[in-house]
Coordinates of C-alpha atoms in Angstrom, one line a residue:
Chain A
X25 CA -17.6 -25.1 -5.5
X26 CA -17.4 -21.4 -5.9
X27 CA -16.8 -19.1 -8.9
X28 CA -13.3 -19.8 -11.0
X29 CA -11.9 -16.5 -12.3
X30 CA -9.2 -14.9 -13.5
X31 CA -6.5 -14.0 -11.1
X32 CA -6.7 -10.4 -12.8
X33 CA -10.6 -10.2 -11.6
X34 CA -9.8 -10.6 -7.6
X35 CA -9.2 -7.1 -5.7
X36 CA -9.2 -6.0 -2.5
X37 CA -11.5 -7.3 0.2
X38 CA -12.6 -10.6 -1.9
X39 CA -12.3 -14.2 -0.3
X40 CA -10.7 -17.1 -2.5
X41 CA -10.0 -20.6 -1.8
X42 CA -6.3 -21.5 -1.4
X43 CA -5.0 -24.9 -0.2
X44 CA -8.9 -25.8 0.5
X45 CA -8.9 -22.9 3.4
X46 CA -10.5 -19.6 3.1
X47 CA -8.6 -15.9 2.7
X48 CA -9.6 -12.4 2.8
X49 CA -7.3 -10.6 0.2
X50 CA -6.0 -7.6 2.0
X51 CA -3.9 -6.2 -0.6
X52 CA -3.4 -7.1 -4.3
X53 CA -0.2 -5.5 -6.6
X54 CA 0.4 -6.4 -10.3
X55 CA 4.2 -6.6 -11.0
X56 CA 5.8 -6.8 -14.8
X57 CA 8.7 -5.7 -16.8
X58 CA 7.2 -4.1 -19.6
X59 CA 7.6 -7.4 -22.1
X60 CA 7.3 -10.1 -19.4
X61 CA 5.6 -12.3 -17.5
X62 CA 2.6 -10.9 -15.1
X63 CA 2.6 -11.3 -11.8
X64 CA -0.4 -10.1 -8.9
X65 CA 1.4 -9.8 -5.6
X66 CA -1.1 -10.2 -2.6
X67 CA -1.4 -10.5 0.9
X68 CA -4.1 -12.5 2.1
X69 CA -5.7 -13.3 5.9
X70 CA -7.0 -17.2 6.6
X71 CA -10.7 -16.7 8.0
X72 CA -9.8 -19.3 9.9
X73 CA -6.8 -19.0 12.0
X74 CA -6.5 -15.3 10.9
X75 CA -2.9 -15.9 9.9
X76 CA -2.0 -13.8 7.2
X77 CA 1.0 -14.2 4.7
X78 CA 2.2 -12.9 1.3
X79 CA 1.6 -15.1 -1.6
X80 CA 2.9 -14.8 -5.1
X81 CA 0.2 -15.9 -8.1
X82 CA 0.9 -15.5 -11.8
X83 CA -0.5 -13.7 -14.3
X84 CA -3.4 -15.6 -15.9
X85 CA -3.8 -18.1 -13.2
X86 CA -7.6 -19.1 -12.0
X87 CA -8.7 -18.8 -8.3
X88 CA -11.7 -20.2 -6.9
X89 CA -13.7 -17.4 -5.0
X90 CA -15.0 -18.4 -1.6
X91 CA -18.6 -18.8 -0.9
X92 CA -18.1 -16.2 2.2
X93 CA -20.9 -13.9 3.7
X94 CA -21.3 -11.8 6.8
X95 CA -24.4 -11.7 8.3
X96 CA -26.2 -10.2 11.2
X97 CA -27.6 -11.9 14.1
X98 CA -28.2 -11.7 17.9
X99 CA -26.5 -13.7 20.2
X100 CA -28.9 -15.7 22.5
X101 CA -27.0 -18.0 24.9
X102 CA -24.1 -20.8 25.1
X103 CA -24.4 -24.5 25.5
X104 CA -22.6 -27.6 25.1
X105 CA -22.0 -27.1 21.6
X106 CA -20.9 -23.6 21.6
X107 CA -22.9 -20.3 21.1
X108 CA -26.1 -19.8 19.5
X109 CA -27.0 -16.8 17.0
X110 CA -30.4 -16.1 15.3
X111 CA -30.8 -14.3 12.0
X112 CA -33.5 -11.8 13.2
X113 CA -34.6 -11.6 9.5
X114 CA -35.3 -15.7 9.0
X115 CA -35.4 -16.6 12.4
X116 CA -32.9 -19.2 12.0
X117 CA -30.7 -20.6 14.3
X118 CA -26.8 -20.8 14.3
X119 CA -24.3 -22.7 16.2
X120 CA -20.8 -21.3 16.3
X121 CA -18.6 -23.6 17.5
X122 CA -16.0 -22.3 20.6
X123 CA -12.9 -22.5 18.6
X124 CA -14.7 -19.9 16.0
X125 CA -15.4 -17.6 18.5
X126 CA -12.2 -17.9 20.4
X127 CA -11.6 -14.7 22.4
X128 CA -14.5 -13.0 21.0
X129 CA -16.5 -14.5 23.6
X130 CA -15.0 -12.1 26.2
X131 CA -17.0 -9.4 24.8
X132 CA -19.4 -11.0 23.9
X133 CA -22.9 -9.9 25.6
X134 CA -26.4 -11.9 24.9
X135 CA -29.0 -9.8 22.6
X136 CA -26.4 -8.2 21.3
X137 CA -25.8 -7.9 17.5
X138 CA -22.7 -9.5 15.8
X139 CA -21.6 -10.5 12.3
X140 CA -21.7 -13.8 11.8
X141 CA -18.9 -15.1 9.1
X142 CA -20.7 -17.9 6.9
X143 CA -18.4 -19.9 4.7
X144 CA -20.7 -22.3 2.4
X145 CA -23.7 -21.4 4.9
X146 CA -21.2 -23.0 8.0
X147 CA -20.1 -20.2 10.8
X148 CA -16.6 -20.0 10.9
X149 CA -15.7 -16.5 12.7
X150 CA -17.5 -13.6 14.1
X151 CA -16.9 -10.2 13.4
X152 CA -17.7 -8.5 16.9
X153 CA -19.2 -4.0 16.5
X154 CA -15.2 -1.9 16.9
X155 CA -16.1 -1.0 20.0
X156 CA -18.5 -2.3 22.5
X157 CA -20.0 -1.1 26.0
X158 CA -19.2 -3.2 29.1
X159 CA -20.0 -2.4 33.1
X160 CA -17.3 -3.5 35.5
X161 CA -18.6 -6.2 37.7
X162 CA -15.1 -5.7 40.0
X163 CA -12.1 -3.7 40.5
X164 CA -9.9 -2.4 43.2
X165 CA -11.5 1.1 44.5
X166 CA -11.3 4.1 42.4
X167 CA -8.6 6.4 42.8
X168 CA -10.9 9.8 42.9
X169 CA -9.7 12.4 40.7
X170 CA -6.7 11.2 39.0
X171 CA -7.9 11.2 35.5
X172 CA -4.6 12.0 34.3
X173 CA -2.2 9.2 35.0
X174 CA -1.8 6.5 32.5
X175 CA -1.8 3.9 35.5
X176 CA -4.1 1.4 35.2
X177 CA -5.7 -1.9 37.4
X178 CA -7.3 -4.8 36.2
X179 CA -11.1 -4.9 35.9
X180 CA -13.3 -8.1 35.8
X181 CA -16.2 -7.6 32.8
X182 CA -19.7 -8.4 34.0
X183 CA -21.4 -11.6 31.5
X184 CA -18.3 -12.5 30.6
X185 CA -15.4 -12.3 33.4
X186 CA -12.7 -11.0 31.1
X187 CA -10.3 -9.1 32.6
X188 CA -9.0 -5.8 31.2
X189 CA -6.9 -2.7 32.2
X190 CA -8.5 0.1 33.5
X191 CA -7.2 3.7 34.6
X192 CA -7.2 3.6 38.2
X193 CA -10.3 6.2 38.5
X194 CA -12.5 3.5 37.5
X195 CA -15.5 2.0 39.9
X196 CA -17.4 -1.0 40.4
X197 CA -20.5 -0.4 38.0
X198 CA -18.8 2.2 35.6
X199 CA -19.7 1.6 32.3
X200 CA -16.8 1.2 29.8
X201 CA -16.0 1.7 26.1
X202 CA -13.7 -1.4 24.6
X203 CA -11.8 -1.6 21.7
X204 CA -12.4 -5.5 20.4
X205 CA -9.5 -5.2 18.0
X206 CA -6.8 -4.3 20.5
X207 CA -8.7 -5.4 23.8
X208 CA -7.9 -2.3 24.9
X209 CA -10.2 0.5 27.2
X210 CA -11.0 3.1 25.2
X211 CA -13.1 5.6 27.6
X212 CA -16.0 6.0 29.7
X213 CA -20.0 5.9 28.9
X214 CA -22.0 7.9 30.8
Chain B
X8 CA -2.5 16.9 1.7
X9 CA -4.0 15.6 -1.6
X10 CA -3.9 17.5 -4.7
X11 CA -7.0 18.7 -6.3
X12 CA -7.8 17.1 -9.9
X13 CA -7.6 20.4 -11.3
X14 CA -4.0 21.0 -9.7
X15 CA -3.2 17.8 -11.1
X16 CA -3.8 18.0 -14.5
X17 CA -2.7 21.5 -14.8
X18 CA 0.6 20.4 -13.8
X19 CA 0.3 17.5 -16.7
X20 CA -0.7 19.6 -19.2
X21 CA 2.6 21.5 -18.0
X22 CA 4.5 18.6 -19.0
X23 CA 3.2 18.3 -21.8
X24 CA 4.1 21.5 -22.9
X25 CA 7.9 21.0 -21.5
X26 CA 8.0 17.9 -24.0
X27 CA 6.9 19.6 -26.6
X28 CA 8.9 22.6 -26.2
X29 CA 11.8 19.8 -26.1
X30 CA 11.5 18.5 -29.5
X31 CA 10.4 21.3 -31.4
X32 CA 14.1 23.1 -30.2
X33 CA 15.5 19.9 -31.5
X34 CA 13.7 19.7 -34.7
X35 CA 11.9 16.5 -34.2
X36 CA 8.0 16.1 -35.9
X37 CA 5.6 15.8 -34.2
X38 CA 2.9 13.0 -35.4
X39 CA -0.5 12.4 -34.6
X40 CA -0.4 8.4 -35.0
X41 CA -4.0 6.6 -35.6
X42 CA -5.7 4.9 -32.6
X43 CA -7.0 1.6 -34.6
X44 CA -4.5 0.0 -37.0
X45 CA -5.0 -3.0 -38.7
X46 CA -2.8 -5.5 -37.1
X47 CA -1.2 -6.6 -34.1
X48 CA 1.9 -5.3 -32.2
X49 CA 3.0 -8.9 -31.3
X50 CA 5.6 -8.3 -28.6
X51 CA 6.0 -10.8 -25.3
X52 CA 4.1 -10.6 -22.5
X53 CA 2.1 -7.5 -24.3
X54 CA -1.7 -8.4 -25.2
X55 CA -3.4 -6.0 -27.3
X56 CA -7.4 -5.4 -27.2
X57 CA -9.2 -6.1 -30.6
X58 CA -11.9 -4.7 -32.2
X59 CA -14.6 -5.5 -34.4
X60 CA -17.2 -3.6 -35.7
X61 CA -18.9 -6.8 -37.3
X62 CA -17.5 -6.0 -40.5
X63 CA -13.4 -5.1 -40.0
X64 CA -11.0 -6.5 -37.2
X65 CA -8.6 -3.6 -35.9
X66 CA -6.3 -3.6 -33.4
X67 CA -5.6 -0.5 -30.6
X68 CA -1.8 -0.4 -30.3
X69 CA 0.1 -1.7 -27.8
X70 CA 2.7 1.6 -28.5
X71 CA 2.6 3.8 -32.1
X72 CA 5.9 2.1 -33.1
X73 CA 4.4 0.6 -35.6
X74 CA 3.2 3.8 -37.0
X75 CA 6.0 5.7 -36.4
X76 CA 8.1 3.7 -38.1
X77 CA 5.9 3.1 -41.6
X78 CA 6.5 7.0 -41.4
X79 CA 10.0 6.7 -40.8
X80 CA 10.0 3.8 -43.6
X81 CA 7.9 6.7 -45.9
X82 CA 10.8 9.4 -45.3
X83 CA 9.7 11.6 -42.6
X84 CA 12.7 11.5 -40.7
X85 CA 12.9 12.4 -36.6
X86 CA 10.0 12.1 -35.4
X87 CA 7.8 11.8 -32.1
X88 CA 4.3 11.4 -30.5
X89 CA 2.4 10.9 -27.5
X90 CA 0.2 8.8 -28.6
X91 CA -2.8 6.3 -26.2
X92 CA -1.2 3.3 -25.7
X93 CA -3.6 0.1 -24.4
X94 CA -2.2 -3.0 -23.0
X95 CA -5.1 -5.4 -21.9
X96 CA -5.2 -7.2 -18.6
X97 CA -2.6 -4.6 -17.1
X98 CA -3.8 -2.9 -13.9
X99 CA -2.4 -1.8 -11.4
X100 CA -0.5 1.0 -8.8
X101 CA 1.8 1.4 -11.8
X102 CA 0.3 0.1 -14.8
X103 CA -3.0 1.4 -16.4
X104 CA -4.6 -0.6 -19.4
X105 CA -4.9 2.7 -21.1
X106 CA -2.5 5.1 -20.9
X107 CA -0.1 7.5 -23.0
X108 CA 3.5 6.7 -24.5
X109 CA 5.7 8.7 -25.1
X110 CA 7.3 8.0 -28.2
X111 CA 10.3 8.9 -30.4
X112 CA 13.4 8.1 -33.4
X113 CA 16.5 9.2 -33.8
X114 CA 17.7 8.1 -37.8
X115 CA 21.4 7.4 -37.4
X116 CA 21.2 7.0 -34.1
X117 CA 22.1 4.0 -32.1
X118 CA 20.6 3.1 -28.3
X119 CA 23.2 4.9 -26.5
X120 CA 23.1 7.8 -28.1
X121 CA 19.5 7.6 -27.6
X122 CA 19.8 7.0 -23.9
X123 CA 21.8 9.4 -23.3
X124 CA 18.8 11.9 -24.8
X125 CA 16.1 10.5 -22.7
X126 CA 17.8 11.5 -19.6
X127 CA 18.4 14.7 -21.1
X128 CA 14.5 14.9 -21.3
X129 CA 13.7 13.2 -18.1
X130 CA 15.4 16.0 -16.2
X131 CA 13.8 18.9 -18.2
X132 CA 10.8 16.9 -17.0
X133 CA 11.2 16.1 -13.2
X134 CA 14.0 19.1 -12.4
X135 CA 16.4 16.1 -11.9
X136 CA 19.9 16.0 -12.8
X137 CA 20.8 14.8 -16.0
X138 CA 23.3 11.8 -13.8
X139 CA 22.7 8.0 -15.1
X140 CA 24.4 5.0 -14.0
X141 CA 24.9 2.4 -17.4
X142 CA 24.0 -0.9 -15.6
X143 CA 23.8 -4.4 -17.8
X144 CA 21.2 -6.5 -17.5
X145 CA 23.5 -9.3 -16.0
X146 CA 25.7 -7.3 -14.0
X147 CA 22.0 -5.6 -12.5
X148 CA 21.1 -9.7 -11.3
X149 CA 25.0 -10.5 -10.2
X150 CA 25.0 -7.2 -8.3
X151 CA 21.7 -7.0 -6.7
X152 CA 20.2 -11.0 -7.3
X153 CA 23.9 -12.3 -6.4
X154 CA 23.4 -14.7 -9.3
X155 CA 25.0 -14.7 -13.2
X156 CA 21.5 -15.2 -14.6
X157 CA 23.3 -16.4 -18.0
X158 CA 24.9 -18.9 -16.2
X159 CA 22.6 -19.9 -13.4
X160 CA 20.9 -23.2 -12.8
X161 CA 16.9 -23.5 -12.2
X162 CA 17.8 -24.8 -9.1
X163 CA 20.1 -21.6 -8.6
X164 CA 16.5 -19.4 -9.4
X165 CA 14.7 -21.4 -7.5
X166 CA 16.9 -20.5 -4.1
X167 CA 16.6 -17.1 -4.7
X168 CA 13.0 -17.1 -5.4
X169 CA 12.5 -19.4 -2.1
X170 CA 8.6 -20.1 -1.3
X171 CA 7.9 -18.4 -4.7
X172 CA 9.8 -20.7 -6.4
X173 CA 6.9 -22.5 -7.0
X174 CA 4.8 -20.2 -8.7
X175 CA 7.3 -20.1 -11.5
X176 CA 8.4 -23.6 -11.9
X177 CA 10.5 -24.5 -14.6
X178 CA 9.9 -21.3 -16.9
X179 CA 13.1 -20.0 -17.1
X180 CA 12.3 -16.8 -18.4
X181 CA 9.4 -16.2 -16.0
X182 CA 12.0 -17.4 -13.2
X183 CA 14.1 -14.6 -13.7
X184 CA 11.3 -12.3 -14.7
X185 CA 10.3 -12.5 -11.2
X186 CA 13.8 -12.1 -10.2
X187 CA 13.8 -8.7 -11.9
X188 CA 10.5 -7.2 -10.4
X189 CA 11.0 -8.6 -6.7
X190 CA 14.5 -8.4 -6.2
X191 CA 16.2 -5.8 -8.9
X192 CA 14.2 -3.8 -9.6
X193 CA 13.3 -1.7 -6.2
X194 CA 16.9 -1.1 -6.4
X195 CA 17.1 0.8 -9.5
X196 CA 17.3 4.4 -10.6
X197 CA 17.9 5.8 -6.7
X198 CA 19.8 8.9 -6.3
X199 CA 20.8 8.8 -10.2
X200 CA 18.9 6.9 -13.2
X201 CA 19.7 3.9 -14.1
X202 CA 20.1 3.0 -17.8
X203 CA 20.3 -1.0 -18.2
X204 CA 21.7 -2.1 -21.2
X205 CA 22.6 -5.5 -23.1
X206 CA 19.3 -7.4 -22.3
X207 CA 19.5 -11.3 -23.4
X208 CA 19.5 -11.7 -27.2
X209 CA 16.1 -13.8 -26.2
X210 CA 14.6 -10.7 -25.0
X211 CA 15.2 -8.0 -28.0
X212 CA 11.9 -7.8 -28.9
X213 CA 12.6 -5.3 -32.3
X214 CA 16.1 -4.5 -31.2
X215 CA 19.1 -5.5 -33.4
X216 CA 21.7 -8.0 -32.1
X217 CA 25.3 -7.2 -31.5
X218 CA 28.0 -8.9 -29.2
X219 CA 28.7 -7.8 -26.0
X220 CA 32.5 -7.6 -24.3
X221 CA 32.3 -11.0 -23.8
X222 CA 31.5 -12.1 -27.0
X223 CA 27.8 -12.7 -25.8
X224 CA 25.2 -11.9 -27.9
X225 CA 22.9 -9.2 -26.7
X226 CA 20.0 -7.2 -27.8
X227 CA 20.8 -4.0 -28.4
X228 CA 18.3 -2.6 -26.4
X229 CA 18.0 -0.2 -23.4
X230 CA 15.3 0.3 -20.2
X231 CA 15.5 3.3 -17.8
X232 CA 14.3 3.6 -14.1
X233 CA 13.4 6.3 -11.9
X234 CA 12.4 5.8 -8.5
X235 CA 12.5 2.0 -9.2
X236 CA 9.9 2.7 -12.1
X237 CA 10.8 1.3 -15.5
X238 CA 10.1 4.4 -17.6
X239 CA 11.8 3.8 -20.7
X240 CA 12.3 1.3 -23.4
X241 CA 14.4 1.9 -26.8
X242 CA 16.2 0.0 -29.3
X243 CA 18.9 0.6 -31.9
X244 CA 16.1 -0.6 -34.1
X245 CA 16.3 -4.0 -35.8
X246 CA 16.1 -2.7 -39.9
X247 CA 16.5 -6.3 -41.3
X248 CA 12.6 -7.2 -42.5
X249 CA 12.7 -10.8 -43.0
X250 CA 14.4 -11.3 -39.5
X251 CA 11.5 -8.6 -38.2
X252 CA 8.6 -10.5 -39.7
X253 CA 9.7 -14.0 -38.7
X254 CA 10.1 -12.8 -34.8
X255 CA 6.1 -11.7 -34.7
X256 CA 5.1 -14.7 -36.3
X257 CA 7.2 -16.9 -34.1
X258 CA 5.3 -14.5 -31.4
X259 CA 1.9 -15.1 -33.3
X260 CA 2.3 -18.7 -32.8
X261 CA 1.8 -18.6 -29.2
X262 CA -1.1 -16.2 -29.4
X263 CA -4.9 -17.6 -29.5
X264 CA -7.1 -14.2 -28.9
X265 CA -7.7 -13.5 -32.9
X266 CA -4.2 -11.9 -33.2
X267 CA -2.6 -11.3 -36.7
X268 CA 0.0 -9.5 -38.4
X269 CA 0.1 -6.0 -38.9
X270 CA 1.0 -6.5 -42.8
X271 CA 1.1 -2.9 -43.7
X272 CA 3.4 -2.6 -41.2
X273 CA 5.8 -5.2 -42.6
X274 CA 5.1 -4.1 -45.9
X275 CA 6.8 -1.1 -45.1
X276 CA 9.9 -2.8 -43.5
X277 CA 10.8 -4.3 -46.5
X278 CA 10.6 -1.4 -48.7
X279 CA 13.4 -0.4 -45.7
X280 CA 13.7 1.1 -42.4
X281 CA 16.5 3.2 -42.6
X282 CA 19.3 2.8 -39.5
X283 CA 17.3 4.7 -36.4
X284 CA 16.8 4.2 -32.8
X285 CA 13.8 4.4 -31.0
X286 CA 12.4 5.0 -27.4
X287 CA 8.9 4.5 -25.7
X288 CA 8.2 6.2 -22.3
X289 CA 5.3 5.6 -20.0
X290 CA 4.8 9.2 -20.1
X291 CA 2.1 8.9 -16.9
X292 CA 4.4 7.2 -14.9
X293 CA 7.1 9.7 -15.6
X294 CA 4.0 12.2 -14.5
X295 CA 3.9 10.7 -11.1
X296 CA 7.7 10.8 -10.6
X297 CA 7.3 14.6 -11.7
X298 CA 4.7 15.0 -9.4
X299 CA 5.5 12.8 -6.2
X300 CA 2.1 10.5 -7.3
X301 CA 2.4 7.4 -5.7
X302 CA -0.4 5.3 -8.1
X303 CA -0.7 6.1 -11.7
X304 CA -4.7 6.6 -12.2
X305 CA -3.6 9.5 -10.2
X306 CA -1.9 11.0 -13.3
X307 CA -4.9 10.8 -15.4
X308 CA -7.9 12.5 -16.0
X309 CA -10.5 9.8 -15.4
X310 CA -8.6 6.5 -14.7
X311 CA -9.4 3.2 -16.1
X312 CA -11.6 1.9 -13.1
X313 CA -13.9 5.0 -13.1
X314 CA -14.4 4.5 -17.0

């Protein structure tokens, strides 16, 4: 059971408990006619499924904040369970289950360092770096010169297989720049 | 682009001077009211912080009515202040749990007279025109709710309110006060102000009670929006004492944080409150209309979460 407070003492970027699931609160507004009733207007993300929706909650209300931490680890490699994380600062070991990494796992390279959503010590999520380095295993050949034109091919991601648009000048063994929020190719790294 | 602090509260202390400029040319006093006083302003939905030194329990005031009006009671006659108001448990893009009010009475007065002088103010302040729209507090739900909320059902607030219905249940009051801030509200004081008038005879607070076209009784009591901000609250002021006293205790009896009765206050009711209205204005949110501020600690000089 975590912390009950006040609904007055939650802002921006805590995690509470509603309907037994846990939600970021992404925005919080306090609404009242001057002699009234209060009312705290949020919108709030699930953890889980990442759906987010706007929920009202009146004045004076108690919310139970969510025993939620993100924590650093390296990814070391997949099995039958799912993928496996180590804290590098207690050496222990995580499982996070497929569903929780979803389509993370597209970018998702072993040694490399991740946040690792805990919710009462369980991982439910990760929270991959904004942007993250690939090489392109294959593509169609390069188009030389054309570093203008917003046309782009598809490009299969070495570890992984994802596939992702690329601009046409792109080559077999380029190292790329992604965007994991919006999948999208952000630029070369030389 | 930002403004700078200093920019900002030059342009407040600008204001300031416009208001004051604005009375004096209209022979209104201005008072210097006391922070602590030693009971409660007990209106709804208004919790005030309390002291307590160890030895003596004071109260910081909710508004200076209470202190304006033992003046008015003593024989000083128009008179204004803006005065620290603090409203505990209020925080937010448009509510501060300290801020200043703006606050005035007119003797002989009644609210629409009184209205009609707050607008005059308001565009002195913002360089808007003086143009109001007179709006009633049931006309405001049937025109922009689509419901009569005198004669509406729960069930009738409860379609409106869809999946927040259920954050209100059957409160009634909270029902439509959620009505009024979701729905209404955003609505009012666009292109002109908006001055809404008549407000339920359950919601008049300190205002007298008189009958509206209908034969309803209302509370003779007015609220004024800018930008869909409510700015302004004022009453053709309730005079009767005993009917005064026994509407803060019926208020105390819901209270359980130490509240009591500001006795001096009612003290001086009963030795008579001549016929006035009166007016409070949250003077920083009228800054941030002024000034095109979109959050109210913006408006003030260090804002509650940086004290």
């Amino acid at each position: 059971m975590g912390t009950i407070v006040g609904i007055g003492e939650i802002s921006k970027g805590n995690k509470v408990i509603f309907d037994g699931a846990p939600w970021l609160v992404v925005e919080v507004n306090f609404v009242k006619p001057g002699k009234g009733n209060a009312f705290y207007k949020t919108r709030v993300q699930n953890l889980l499924t990442h759906n987010t929706l706007e929920k009202t909650i009146r004045g004076g209300e108690k919310v139970e904040v969510a025993d939620v931490a993100d924590v650093e680890m390296q990814y070391m490699y997949r099995d039958a369970n799912g993928y496996a994380f180590m804290d590098q600062s207690t050496y222990e070991q995580v499982t996070v289950s497929n569903a929780a990494v979803g389509t993370d796992k597209d970018f998702l390279l072993e040694n490399m360092m991740v946040n690792v959503t805990l919710w009462n010590n369980e991982p439910i999520a990760l929270r991959l770096p904004n942007t993250v380095t690939m090489e392109i295993d294959y593509t169609e050949p390069a188009i030389k010169g054309d570093t203008q034109s917003r046309v782009m091919k598809p490009a299969k991601l070495k570890g992984t297989g994802a596939e992702v648009p690329v601009p046409i000048f792109c080559a077999i063994g380029d190292k790329i720049a992604i965007n994991t929020q919006t999948r999208e190719y952000s630029g070369r790294v030389k | 682009m930002p403004i700078s602090l200093r920019t900002r509260l030059q342009q407040r202390a600008e204001l300031t001077q416009r208001v004051r400029s604005f009375f004096h040319a209209r022979g209104v006093l201005e008072i210097d009211t006391p922070v602590l006083q030693g009971g409660a302003n007990l209106d709804y939905g208004v919790v005030p912080f309390r002291l307590c030194d160890g030895k003596t329990v004071r109260f910081l005031p909710t508004s200076p009515e209470h202190a304006l009006k033992r003046l008015i009671a003593a024989g000083i006659g128009d008179c204004w202040t803006l005065a620290p108001a603090f409203r505990s448990g209020e925080n937010g893009q448009r509510h501060a749990p300290e801020f200043r009010m703006l606050e005035w009475y007119r003797l002989g007065w009644d609210d629409h007279a009184l209205a009609d002088e707050v607008i005059a103010l308001f565009a002195v302040i913002t360089g808007r025109p003086p143009t109001a729209e007179r709006l009633t507090w049931r006309n405001a739900f049937r025109l922009h709710a689509h419901l009569d909320p005198v004669t509406a059902s729960i069930e009738d607030l409860h379609r409106q309110l869809g999946t927040d219905a259920g954050v209100v249940g059957h409160d009634r009051a909270a029902a439509l006060d959620l009505i009024l801030t979701r729905d209404i509200e955003p609505h009012l004081g666009r292109g002109v102000w908006t001055i809404m008038t008549d407000y339920p005879a359950s919601a008049c607070a300190q205002a007298r009670i008189r009958s509206d076209a209908d034969g309803m009784p209302v509370a003779a009591r007015f609220e004024i929006y800018g930008d869909g901000i409510e700015l302004a609250n004022g009453y053709h002021e309730l005079t009767n004492a005993a009917e005064l006293k026994q509407r803060h205790q019926q208020e105390l009896a819901t209270r359980s944080n130490g509240e009591q009765l500001d006795e001096s206050f009612h003290h001086a009711m009963q030795r008579g409150l001549p016929d006035c209205a009166g007016v409070a204005v949250g003077f920083d949110r009228l800054v941030m209309i002024a000034l095109g501020l979109q959050q109210i600690a913006d408006t003030q000089a260090i804002p509650w979460n940086d004290a």
